[in-house]
Coordinates of C-alpha atoms in Angstrom, one line a residue:
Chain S
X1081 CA 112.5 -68.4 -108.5
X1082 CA 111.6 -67.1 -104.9
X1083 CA 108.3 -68.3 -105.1
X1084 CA 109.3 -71.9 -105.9
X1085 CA 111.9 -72.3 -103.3
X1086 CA 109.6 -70.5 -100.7
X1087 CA 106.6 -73.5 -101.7
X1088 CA 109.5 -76.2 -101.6
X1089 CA 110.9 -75.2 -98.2
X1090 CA 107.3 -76.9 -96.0
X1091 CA 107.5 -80.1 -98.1
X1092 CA 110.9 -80.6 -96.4
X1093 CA 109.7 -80.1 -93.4
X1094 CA 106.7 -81.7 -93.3
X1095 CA 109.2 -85.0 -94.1
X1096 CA 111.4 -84.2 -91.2
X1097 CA 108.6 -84.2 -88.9
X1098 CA 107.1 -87.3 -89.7
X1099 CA 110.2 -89.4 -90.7
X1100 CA 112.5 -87.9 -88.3
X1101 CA 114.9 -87.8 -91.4
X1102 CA 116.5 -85.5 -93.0
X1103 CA 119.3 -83.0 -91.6
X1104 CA 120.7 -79.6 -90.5
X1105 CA 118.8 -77.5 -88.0
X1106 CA 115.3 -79.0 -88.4
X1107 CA 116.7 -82.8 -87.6
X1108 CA 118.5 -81.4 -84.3
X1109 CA 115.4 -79.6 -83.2
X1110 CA 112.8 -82.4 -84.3
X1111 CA 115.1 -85.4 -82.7
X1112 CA 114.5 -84.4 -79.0
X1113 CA 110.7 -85.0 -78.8
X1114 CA 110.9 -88.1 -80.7
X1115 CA 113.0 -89.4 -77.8
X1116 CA 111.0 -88.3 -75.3
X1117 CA 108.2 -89.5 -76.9
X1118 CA 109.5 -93.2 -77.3
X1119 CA 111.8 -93.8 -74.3
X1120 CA 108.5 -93.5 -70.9
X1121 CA 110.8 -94.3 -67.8
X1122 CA 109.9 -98.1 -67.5
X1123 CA 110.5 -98.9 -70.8
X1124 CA 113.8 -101.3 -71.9
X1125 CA 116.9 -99.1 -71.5
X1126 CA 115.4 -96.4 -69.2
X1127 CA 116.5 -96.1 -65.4
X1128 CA 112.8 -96.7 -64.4
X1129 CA 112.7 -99.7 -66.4
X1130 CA 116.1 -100.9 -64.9
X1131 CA 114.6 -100.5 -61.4
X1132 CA 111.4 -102.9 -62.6
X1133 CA 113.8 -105.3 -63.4
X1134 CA 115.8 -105.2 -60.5
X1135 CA 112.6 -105.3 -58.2
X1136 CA 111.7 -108.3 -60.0
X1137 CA 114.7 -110.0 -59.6
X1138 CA 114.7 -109.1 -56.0
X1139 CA 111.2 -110.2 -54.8
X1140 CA 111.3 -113.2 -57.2
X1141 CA 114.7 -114.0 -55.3
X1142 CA 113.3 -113.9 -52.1
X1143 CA 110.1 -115.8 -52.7
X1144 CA 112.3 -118.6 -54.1
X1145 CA 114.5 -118.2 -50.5
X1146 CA 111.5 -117.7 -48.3
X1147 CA 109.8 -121.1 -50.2
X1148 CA 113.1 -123.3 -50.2
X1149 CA 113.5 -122.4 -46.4
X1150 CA 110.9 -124.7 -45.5
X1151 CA 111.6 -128.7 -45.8
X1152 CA 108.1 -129.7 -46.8
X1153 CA 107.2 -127.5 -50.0
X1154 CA 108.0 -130.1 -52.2
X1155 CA 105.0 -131.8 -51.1
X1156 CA 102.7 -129.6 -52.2
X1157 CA 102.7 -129.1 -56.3
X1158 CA 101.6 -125.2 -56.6
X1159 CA 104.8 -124.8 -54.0
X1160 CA 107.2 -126.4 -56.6
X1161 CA 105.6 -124.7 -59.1
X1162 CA 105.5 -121.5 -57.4
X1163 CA 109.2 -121.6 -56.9
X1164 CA 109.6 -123.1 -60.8
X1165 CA 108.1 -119.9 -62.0
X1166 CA 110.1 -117.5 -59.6
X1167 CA 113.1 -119.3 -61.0
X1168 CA 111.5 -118.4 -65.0
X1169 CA 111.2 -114.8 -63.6
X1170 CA 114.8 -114.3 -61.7
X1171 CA 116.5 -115.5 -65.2
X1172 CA 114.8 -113.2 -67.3
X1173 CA 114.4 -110.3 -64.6
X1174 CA 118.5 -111.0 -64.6
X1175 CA 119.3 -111.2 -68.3
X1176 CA 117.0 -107.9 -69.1
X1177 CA 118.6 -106.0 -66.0
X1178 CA 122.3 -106.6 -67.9
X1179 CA 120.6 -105.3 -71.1
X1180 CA 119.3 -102.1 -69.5
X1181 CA 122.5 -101.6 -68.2
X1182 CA 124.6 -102.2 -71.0
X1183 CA 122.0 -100.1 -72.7
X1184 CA 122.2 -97.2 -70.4
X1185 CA 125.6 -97.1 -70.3
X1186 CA 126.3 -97.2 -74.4
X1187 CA 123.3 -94.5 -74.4
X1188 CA 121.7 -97.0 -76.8
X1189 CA 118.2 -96.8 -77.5
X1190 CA 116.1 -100.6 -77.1
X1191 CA 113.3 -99.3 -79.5
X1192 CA 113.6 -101.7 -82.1
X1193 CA 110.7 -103.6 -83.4
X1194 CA 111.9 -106.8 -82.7
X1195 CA 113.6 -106.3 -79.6
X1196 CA 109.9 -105.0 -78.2
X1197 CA 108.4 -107.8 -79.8
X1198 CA 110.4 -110.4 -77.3
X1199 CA 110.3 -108.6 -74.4
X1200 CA 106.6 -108.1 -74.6
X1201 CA 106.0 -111.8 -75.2
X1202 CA 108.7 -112.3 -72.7
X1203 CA 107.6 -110.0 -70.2
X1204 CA 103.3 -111.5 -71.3
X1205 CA 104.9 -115.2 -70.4
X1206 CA 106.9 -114.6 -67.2
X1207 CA 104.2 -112.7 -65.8
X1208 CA 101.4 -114.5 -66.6
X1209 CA 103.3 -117.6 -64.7
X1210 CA 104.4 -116.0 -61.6
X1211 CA 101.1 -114.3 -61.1
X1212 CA 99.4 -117.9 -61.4
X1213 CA 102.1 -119.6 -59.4
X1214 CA 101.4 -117.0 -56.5
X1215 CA 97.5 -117.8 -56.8
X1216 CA 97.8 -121.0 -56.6
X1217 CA 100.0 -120.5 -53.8
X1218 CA 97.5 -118.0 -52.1
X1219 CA 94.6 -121.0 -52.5
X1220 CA 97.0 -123.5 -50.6
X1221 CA 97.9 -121.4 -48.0
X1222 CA 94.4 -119.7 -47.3
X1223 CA 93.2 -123.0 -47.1
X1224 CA 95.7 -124.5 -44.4
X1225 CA 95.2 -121.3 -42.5
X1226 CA 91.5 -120.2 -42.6
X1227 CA 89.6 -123.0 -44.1
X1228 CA 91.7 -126.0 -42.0
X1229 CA 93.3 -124.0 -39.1
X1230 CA 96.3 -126.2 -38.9
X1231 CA 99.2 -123.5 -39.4
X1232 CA 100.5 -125.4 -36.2
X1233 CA 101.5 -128.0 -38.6
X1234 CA 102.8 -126.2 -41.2
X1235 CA 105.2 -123.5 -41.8
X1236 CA 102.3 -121.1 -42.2
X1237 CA 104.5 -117.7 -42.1
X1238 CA 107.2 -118.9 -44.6
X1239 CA 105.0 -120.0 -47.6
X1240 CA 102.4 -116.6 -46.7
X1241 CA 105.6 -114.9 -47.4
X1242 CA 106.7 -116.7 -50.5
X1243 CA 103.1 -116.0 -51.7
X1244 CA 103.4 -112.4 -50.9
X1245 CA 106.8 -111.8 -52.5
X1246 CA 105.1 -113.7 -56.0
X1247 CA 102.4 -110.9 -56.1
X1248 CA 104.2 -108.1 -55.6
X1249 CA 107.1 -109.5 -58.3
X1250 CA 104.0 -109.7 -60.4
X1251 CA 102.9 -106.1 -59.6
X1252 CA 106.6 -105.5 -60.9
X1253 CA 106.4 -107.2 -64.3
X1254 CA 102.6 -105.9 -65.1
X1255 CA 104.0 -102.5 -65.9
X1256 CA 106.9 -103.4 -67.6
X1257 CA 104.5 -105.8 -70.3
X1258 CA 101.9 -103.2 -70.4
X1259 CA 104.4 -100.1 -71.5
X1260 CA 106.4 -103.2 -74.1
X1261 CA 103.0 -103.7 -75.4
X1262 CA 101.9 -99.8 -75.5
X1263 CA 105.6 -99.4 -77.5
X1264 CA 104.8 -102.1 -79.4
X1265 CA 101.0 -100.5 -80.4
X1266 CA 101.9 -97.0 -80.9
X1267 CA 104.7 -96.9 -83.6
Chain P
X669 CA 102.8 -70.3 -111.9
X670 CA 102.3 -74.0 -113.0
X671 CA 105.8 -74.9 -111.1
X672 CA 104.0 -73.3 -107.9
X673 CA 101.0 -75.2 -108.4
X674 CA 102.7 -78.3 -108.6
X675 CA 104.9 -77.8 -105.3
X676 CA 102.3 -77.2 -103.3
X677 CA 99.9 -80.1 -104.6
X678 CA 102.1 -82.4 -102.4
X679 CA 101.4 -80.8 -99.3
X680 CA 97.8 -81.1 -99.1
X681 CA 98.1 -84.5 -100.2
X682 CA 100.5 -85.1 -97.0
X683 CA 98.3 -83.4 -94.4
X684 CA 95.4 -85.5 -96.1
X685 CA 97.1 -88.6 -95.5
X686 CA 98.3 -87.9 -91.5
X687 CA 94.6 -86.0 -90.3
X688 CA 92.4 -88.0 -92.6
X689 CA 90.6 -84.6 -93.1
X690 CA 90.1 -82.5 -96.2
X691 CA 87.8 -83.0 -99.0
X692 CA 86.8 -84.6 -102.1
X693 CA 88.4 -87.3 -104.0
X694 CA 91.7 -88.0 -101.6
X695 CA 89.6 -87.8 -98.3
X696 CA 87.4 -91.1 -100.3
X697 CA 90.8 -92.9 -101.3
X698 CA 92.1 -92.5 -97.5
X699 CA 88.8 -93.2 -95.3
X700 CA 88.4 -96.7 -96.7
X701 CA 91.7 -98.0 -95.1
X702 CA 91.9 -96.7 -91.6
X703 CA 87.8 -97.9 -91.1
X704 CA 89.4 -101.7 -91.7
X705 CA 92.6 -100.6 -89.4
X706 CA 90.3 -99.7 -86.5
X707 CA 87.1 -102.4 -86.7
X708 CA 89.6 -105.5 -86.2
X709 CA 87.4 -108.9 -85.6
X710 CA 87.4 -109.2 -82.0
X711 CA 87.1 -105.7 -81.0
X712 CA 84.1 -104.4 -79.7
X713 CA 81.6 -103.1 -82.3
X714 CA 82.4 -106.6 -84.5
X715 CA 80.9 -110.1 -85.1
X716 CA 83.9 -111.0 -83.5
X717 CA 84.1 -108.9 -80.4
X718 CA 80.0 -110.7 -80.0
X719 CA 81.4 -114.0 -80.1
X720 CA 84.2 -113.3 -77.7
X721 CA 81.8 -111.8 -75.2
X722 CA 78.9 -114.9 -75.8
X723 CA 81.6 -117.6 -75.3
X724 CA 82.7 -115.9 -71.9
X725 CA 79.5 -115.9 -70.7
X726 CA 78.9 -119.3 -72.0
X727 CA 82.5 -120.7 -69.9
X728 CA 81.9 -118.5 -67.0
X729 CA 78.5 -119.7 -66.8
X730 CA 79.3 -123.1 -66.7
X731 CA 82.2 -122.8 -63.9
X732 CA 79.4 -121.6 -61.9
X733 CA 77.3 -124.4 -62.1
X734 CA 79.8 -127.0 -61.5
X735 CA 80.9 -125.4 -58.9
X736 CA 77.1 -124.8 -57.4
X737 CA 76.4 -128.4 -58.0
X738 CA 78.6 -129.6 -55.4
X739 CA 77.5 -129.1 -51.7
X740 CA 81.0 -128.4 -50.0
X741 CA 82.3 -125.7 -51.8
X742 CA 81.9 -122.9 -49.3
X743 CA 84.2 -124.9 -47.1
X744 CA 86.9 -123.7 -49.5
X745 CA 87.8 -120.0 -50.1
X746 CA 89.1 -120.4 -53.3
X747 CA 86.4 -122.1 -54.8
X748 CA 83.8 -119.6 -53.1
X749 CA 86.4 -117.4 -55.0
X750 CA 86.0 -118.3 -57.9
X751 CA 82.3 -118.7 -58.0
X752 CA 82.3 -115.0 -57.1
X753 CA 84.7 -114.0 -59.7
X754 CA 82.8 -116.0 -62.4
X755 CA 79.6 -114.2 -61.7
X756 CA 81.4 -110.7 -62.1
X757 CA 83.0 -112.4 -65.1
X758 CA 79.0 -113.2 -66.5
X759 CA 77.9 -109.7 -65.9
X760 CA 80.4 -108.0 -67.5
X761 CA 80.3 -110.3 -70.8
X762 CA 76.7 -110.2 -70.7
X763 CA 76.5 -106.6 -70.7
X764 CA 79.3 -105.9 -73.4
X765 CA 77.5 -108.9 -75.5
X766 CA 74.4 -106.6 -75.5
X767 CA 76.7 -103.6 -76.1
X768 CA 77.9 -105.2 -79.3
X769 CA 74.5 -106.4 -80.7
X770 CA 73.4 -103.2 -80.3
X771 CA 76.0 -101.6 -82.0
X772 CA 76.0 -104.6 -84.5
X773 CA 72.1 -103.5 -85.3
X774 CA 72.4 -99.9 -85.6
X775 CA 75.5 -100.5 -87.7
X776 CA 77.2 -98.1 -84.9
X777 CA 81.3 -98.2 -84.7
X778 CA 82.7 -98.2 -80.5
X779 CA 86.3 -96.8 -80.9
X780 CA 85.5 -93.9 -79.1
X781 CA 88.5 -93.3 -77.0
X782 CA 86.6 -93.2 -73.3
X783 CA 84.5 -96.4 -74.3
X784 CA 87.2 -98.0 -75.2
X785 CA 89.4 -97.4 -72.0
X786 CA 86.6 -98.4 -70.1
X787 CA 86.4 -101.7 -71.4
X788 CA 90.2 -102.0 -71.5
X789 CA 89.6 -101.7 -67.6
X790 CA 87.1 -103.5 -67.1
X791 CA 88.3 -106.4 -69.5
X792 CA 91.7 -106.3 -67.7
X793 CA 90.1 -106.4 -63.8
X794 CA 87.5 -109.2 -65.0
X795 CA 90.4 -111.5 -66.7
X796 CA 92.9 -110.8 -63.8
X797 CA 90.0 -111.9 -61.1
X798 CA 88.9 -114.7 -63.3
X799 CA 92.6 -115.9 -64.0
X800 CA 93.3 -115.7 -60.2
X801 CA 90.2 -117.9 -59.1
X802 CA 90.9 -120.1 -61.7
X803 CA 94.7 -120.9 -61.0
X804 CA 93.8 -120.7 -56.9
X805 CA 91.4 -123.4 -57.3
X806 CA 93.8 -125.4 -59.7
X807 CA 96.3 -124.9 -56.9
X808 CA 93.2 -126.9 -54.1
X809 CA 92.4 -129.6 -57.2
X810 CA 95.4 -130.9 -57.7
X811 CA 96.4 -130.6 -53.7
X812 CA 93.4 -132.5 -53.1
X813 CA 93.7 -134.9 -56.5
X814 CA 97.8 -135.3 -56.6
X815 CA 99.0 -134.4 -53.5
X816 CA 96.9 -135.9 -50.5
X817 CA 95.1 -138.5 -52.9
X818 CA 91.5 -137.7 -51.5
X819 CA 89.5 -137.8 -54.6
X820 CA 87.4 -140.6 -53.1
X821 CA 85.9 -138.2 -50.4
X822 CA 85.5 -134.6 -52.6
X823 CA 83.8 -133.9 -55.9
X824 CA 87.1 -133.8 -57.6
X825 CA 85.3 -134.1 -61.3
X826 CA 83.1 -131.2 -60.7
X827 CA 85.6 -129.1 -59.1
X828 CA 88.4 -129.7 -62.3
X829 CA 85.5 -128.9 -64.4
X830 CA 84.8 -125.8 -63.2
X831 CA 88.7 -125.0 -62.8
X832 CA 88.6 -126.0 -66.4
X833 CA 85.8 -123.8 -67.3
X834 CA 87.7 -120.5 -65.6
X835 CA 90.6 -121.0 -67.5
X836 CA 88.8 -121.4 -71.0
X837 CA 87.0 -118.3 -69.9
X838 CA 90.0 -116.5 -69.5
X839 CA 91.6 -117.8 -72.6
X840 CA 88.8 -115.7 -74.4
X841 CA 88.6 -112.4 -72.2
X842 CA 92.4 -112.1 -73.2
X843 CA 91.9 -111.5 -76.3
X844 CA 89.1 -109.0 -75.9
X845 CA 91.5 -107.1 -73.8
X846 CA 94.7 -106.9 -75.6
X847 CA 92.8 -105.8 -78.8
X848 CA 91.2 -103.2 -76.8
X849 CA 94.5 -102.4 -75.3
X850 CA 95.9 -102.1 -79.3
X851 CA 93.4 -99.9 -80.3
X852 CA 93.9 -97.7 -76.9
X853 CA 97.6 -97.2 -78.1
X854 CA 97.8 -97.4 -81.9
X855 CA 95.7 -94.3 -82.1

């Protein structure tokens, strides 16, 4: 009768390590890597992925500020667009940054198939339209500057800015897409 | 002694089924599965992953000699730009596309984890440059096309065609390097 309840007792366990199920002892002790494991700071409902978001919003903000300062970006289409897309990325940077919070402060865990799913294809869309909004932008405004010279004319410093404030808002999102779609992967 | 027997059957079967290792029959029944998990169509190693690689040659090839065929482009960064990252896009495919013949010959599998994070780099720097060039010199065509109306006086046609050409080109590296990414993090 020992015997069989000593051969029983790693079959348990062996569950509880790769389920996470179970309960008692083993489930206490097994639950804390499988946290630390799934939740990388950057990820949705961590404080580093909280302070993406936030940078996002932030740059993606000021490109849209920096661009609308001028009075003659509407003439130029990758300008519109440019602030079109930073507009895309404040909404979303905004509505995931209220997630994250609500998520950090209900100690709620945002590892949920689904959840992942969107914000990856969320996170793949924004980013992908920023970071071509602020190339096109860069082409534009390389090509007044170096290729035309005639920043005398234009409002040179303002829409170099804007550019700038795209790419590094892209630099932002990139890491927030690439640990969604790692999440994603790895389960 | 047959009620031991039987509890402990169920653990080898479980460490079987997680390392893949152990012998005989179950190690047969298990293998078959995880070889189709890993060789997706696409990856490198596949027919797939070959096509992906010959058709960004192919489009990256083709951007170059559009844009080549004009005489003005070097009075344009962006389009000296993109001829630039389109010829790092042509080496790249062309030496994965020989990669994955070879491996297609000798009937050799590439998910070896340091092969495959180089390529996930490499994939991801080649369709970041290409996608840049592409939507910088977008930006230029339709400034040039929508914006200031000049089509009469630049090679407008050859210059869209090339833009064209970059983007198809990095419609097909993306691919490539989000199933490399997958493989890099499902393992």
């Amino acid at each position: 009768m020992s015997v069989s309840h000593a051969s029983v007792h790693p079959v348990v366990e062996e569950v509880a390590t790769t389920d996470g199920g179970g309960g008692g002892e083993q489930n206490g002790v097994v639950a804390i890597p499988r946290v630390r494991m799934k939740d990388i700071q950057g990820m949705p409902g961590t404080a580093g992925g909280l302070s993406l978001r936030v940078s996002q919003f932030i740059f993606a903000a000021v490109a849209i500020y920096m661009m609308a300062s001028t009075n003659d970006f509407p003439s130029v289409t990758a300008f519109c667009y440019l602030v079109a897309a930073a507009s895309l990325q404040t909404l979303w940077s905004f509505s995931l940054a209220i997630t994250d919070v609500y998520a950090l402060l209900v100690g709620r865990s945002l590892q949920n198939y689904r959840v992942v799913s969107l914000f990856t294809i969320g996170d793949g869309v924004t980013s992908t339209l920023t970071f071509a909004a602020a190339c096109a932008s860069a082409g534009i405004t390389v090509l007044i500057d170096n290729d035309l010279e005639s920043c005398d004319q234009n409002h040179c410093v303002q829409f170099e800015t804007a550019t700038g404030m795209a790419f590094i808002c892209w630099f932002t999102t990139v890491p927030s897409f690439l640990l969604n779609f790692w999440s994603l992967a790895s389960r």
